PDB file of C-alpha atoms in Angstrom:
ATOM      1  CA  UNK A   1       0.000   0.000   0.000  1.00 69.00           C
ATOM      2  CA  UNK A   2       1.385   3.372  -0.980  1.00 77.00           C
ATOM      3  CA  UNK A   3       1.952   5.988   1.691  1.00 83.00           C
ATOM      4  CA  UNK A   4      -0.642   8.770   1.670  1.00 88.00           C
ATOM      5  CA  UNK A   5       1.782  11.469   0.581  1.00 90.00           C
ATOM      6  CA  UNK A   6       3.296   9.277  -2.146  1.00 90.00           C
ATOM      7  CA  UNK A   7      -0.173   8.271  -3.375  1.00 91.00           C
ATOM      8  CA  UNK A   8      -1.038  11.940  -3.945  1.00 93.00           C
ATOM      9  CA  UNK A   9       1.681  12.251  -6.567  1.00 94.00           C
ATOM     10  CA  UNK A  10       0.795  11.649 -10.216  1.00 96.00           C
ATOM     11  CA  UNK A  11       1.340   8.019 -11.210  1.00 94.00           C
ATOM     12  CA  UNK A  12       4.124   8.941 -13.649  1.00 97.00           C
ATOM     13  CA  UNK A  13       6.003  10.658 -10.808  1.00 96.00           C
ATOM     14  CA  UNK A  14       5.482   7.657  -8.519  1.00 95.00           C
ATOM     15  CA  UNK A  15       6.798   5.329 -11.206  1.00 95.00           C
ATOM     16  CA  UNK A  16       9.750   7.599 -11.937  1.00 97.00           C
ATOM     17  CA  UNK A  17      10.724   7.714  -8.268  1.00 95.00           C
ATOM     18  CA  UNK A  18      10.444   3.929  -7.890  1.00 94.00           C
ATOM     19  CA  UNK A  19      12.374   3.347 -11.112  1.00 95.00           C
ATOM     20  CA  UNK A  20      15.123   5.680  -9.889  1.00 95.00           C
ATOM     21  CA  UNK A  21      15.342   3.965  -6.502  1.00 94.00           C
ATOM     22  CA  UNK A  22      15.367   0.518  -8.127  1.00 92.00           C
ATOM     23  CA  UNK A  23      18.223   1.641 -10.377  1.00 93.00           C
ATOM     24  CA  UNK A  24      20.144   3.059  -7.403  1.00 93.00           C
ATOM     25  CA  UNK A  25      19.683  -0.257  -5.596  1.00 91.00           C
ATOM     26  CA  UNK A  26      20.764  -2.229  -8.668  1.00 92.00           C
ATOM     27  CA  UNK A  27      23.887  -0.099  -9.168  1.00 93.00           C
ATOM     28  CA  UNK A  28      24.741  -0.225  -5.470  1.00 91.00           C
ATOM     29  CA  UNK A  29      24.341  -3.990  -5.405  1.00 90.00           C
ATOM     30  CA  UNK A  30      26.564  -4.375  -8.469  1.00 91.00           C
ATOM     31  CA  UNK A  31      29.210  -2.108  -6.942  1.00 92.00           C
ATOM     32  CA  UNK A  32      28.986  -4.093  -3.716  1.00 90.00           C
ATOM     33  CA  UNK A  33      29.509  -7.379  -5.558  1.00 89.00           C
ATOM     34  CA  UNK A  34      32.443  -5.887  -7.479  1.00 91.00           C
ATOM     35  CA  UNK A  35      33.950  -4.518  -4.264  1.00 91.00           C
ATOM     36  CA  UNK A  36      33.631  -7.897  -2.549  1.00 88.00           C
ATOM     37  CA  UNK A  37      35.713  -9.420  -5.338  1.00 90.00           C
ATOM     38  CA  UNK A  38      38.349  -6.663  -5.083  1.00 90.00           C
ATOM     39  CA  UNK A  39      40.909  -7.268  -2.355  1.00 89.00           C
ATOM     40  CA  UNK A  40      41.648  -3.525  -2.235  1.00 91.00           C
ATOM     41  CA  UNK A  41      38.180  -2.782  -0.860  1.00 88.00           C
ATOM     42  CA  UNK A  42      38.324  -1.521   2.701  1.00 91.00           C
ATOM     43  CA  UNK A  43      35.746  -2.531   5.313  1.00 89.00           C
ATOM     44  CA  UNK A  44      34.649   1.121   5.430  1.00 91.00           C
ATOM     45  CA  UNK A  45      34.114   1.188   1.661  1.00 89.00           C
ATOM     46  CA  UNK A  46      32.084  -2.016   1.778  1.00 88.00           C
ATOM     47  CA  UNK A  47      30.012  -0.649   4.666  1.00 91.00           C
ATOM     48  CA  UNK A  48      29.294   2.590   2.785  1.00 92.00           C
ATOM     49  CA  UNK A  49      28.031   0.648  -0.222  1.00 91.00           C
ATOM     50  CA  UNK A  50      25.834  -1.544   1.972  1.00 90.00           C
ATOM     51  CA  UNK A  51      24.499   1.501   3.843  1.00 92.00           C
ATOM     52  CA  UNK A  52      23.523   3.157   0.557  1.00 92.00           C
ATOM     53  CA  UNK A  53      21.575   0.079  -0.488  1.00 91.00           C
ATOM     54  CA  UNK A  54      19.835  -0.120   2.890  1.00 91.00           C
ATOM     55  CA  UNK A  55      18.869   3.581   2.755  1.00 93.00           C
ATOM     56  CA  UNK A  56      17.454   3.243  -0.759  1.00 93.00           C
ATOM     57  CA  UNK A  57      15.503   0.119   0.236  1.00 91.00           C
ATOM     58  CA  UNK A  58      14.145   1.865   3.341  1.00 92.00           C
ATOM     59  CA  UNK A  59      13.046   4.898   1.331  1.00 92.00           C
ATOM     60  CA  UNK A  60      11.395   2.667  -1.264  1.00 91.00           C
ATOM     61  CA  UNK A  61       9.626   0.741   1.518  1.00 90.00           C
ATOM     62  CA  UNK A  62       8.401   3.959   3.132  1.00 91.00           C
ATOM     63  CA  UNK A  63       6.797   5.009  -0.154  1.00 92.00           C
ATOM     64  CA  UNK A  64       5.279   1.653  -1.103  1.00 89.00           C
ATOM     65  CA  UNK A  65       4.521   0.072   2.263  1.00 86.00           C
ATOM     66  CA  UNK A  66       6.330  -3.061   1.096  1.00 84.00           C
ATOM     67  CA  UNK A  67       8.848  -4.895   3.237  1.00 83.00           C
ATOM     68  CA  UNK A  68      11.628  -5.353   0.711  1.00 74.00           C
ATOM     69  CA  UNK A  69      14.755  -6.197   2.682  1.00 74.00           C
ATOM     70  CA  UNK A  70      17.183  -7.211  -0.042  1.00 74.00           C
ATOM     71  CA  UNK A  71      17.928  -6.298  -3.651  1.00 75.00           C
ATOM     72  CA  UNK A  72      17.107  -9.928  -4.453  1.00 74.00           C
ATOM     73  CA  UNK A  73      13.513  -9.250  -3.330  1.00 73.00           C
ATOM     74  CA  UNK A  74      13.343  -6.900  -6.331  1.00 74.00           C
ATOM     75  CA  UNK A  75      14.868  -9.480  -8.672  1.00 74.00           C
ATOM     76  CA  UNK A  76      18.277  -7.796  -8.529  1.00 74.00           C
ATOM     77  CA  UNK A  77      21.325  -9.998  -8.302  1.00 67.00           C
ATOM     78  CA  UNK A  78      19.674 -13.321  -9.009  1.00 56.00           C
ATOM     79  CA  UNK A  79      22.088 -15.828 -10.418  1.00 49.00           C
ATOM     80  CA  UNK A  80      21.189 -17.566 -13.643  1.00 40.00           C
TER      81      UNK A  80
END
Protein backbone atom coordinates (compact mmCIF):
# COMPACT_ATOMS: atom_id res chain seq x y z
CA UNK A 1 0.00 0.00 0.00
CA UNK A 2 1.39 3.37 -0.98
CA UNK A 3 1.95 5.99 1.69
CA UNK A 4 -0.64 8.77 1.67
CA UNK A 5 1.78 11.47 0.58
CA UNK A 6 3.30 9.28 -2.15
CA UNK A 7 -0.17 8.27 -3.37
CA UNK A 8 -1.04 11.94 -3.95
CA UNK A 9 1.68 12.25 -6.57
CA UNK A 10 0.80 11.65 -10.22
CA UNK A 11 1.34 8.02 -11.21
CA UNK A 12 4.12 8.94 -13.65
CA UNK A 13 6.00 10.66 -10.81
CA UNK A 14 5.48 7.66 -8.52
CA UNK A 15 6.80 5.33 -11.21
CA UNK A 16 9.75 7.60 -11.94
CA UNK A 17 10.72 7.71 -8.27
CA UNK A 18 10.44 3.93 -7.89
CA UNK A 19 12.37 3.35 -11.11
CA UNK A 20 15.12 5.68 -9.89
CA UNK A 21 15.34 3.96 -6.50
CA UNK A 22 15.37 0.52 -8.13
CA UNK A 23 18.22 1.64 -10.38
CA UNK A 24 20.14 3.06 -7.40
CA UNK A 25 19.68 -0.26 -5.60
CA UNK A 26 20.76 -2.23 -8.67
CA UNK A 27 23.89 -0.10 -9.17
CA UNK A 28 24.74 -0.22 -5.47
CA UNK A 29 24.34 -3.99 -5.40
CA UNK A 30 26.56 -4.37 -8.47
CA UNK A 31 29.21 -2.11 -6.94
CA UNK A 32 28.99 -4.09 -3.72
CA UNK A 33 29.51 -7.38 -5.56
CA UNK A 34 32.44 -5.89 -7.48
CA UNK A 35 33.95 -4.52 -4.26
CA UNK A 36 33.63 -7.90 -2.55
CA UNK A 37 35.71 -9.42 -5.34
CA UNK A 38 38.35 -6.66 -5.08
CA UNK A 39 40.91 -7.27 -2.35
CA UNK A 40 41.65 -3.52 -2.24
CA UNK A 41 38.18 -2.78 -0.86
CA UNK A 42 38.32 -1.52 2.70
CA UNK A 43 35.75 -2.53 5.31
CA UNK A 44 34.65 1.12 5.43
CA UNK A 45 34.11 1.19 1.66
CA UNK A 46 32.08 -2.02 1.78
CA UNK A 47 30.01 -0.65 4.67
CA UNK A 48 29.29 2.59 2.78
CA UNK A 49 28.03 0.65 -0.22
CA UNK A 50 25.83 -1.54 1.97
CA UNK A 51 24.50 1.50 3.84
CA UNK A 52 23.52 3.16 0.56
CA UNK A 53 21.58 0.08 -0.49
CA UNK A 54 19.84 -0.12 2.89
CA UNK A 55 18.87 3.58 2.76
CA UNK A 56 17.45 3.24 -0.76
CA UNK A 57 15.50 0.12 0.24
CA UNK A 58 14.14 1.87 3.34
CA UNK A 59 13.05 4.90 1.33
CA UNK A 60 11.39 2.67 -1.26
CA UNK A 61 9.63 0.74 1.52
CA UNK A 62 8.40 3.96 3.13
CA UNK A 63 6.80 5.01 -0.15
CA UNK A 64 5.28 1.65 -1.10
CA UNK A 65 4.52 0.07 2.26
CA UNK A 66 6.33 -3.06 1.10
CA UNK A 67 8.85 -4.89 3.24
CA UNK A 68 11.63 -5.35 0.71
CA UNK A 69 14.76 -6.20 2.68
CA UNK A 70 17.18 -7.21 -0.04
CA UNK A 71 17.93 -6.30 -3.65
CA UNK A 72 17.11 -9.93 -4.45
CA UNK A 73 13.51 -9.25 -3.33
CA UNK A 74 13.34 -6.90 -6.33
CA UNK A 75 14.87 -9.48 -8.67
CA UNK A 76 18.28 -7.80 -8.53
CA UNK A 77 21.32 -10.00 -8.30
CA UNK A 78 19.67 -13.32 -9.01
CA UNK A 79 22.09 -15.83 -10.42
CA UNK A 80 21.19 -17.57 -13.64
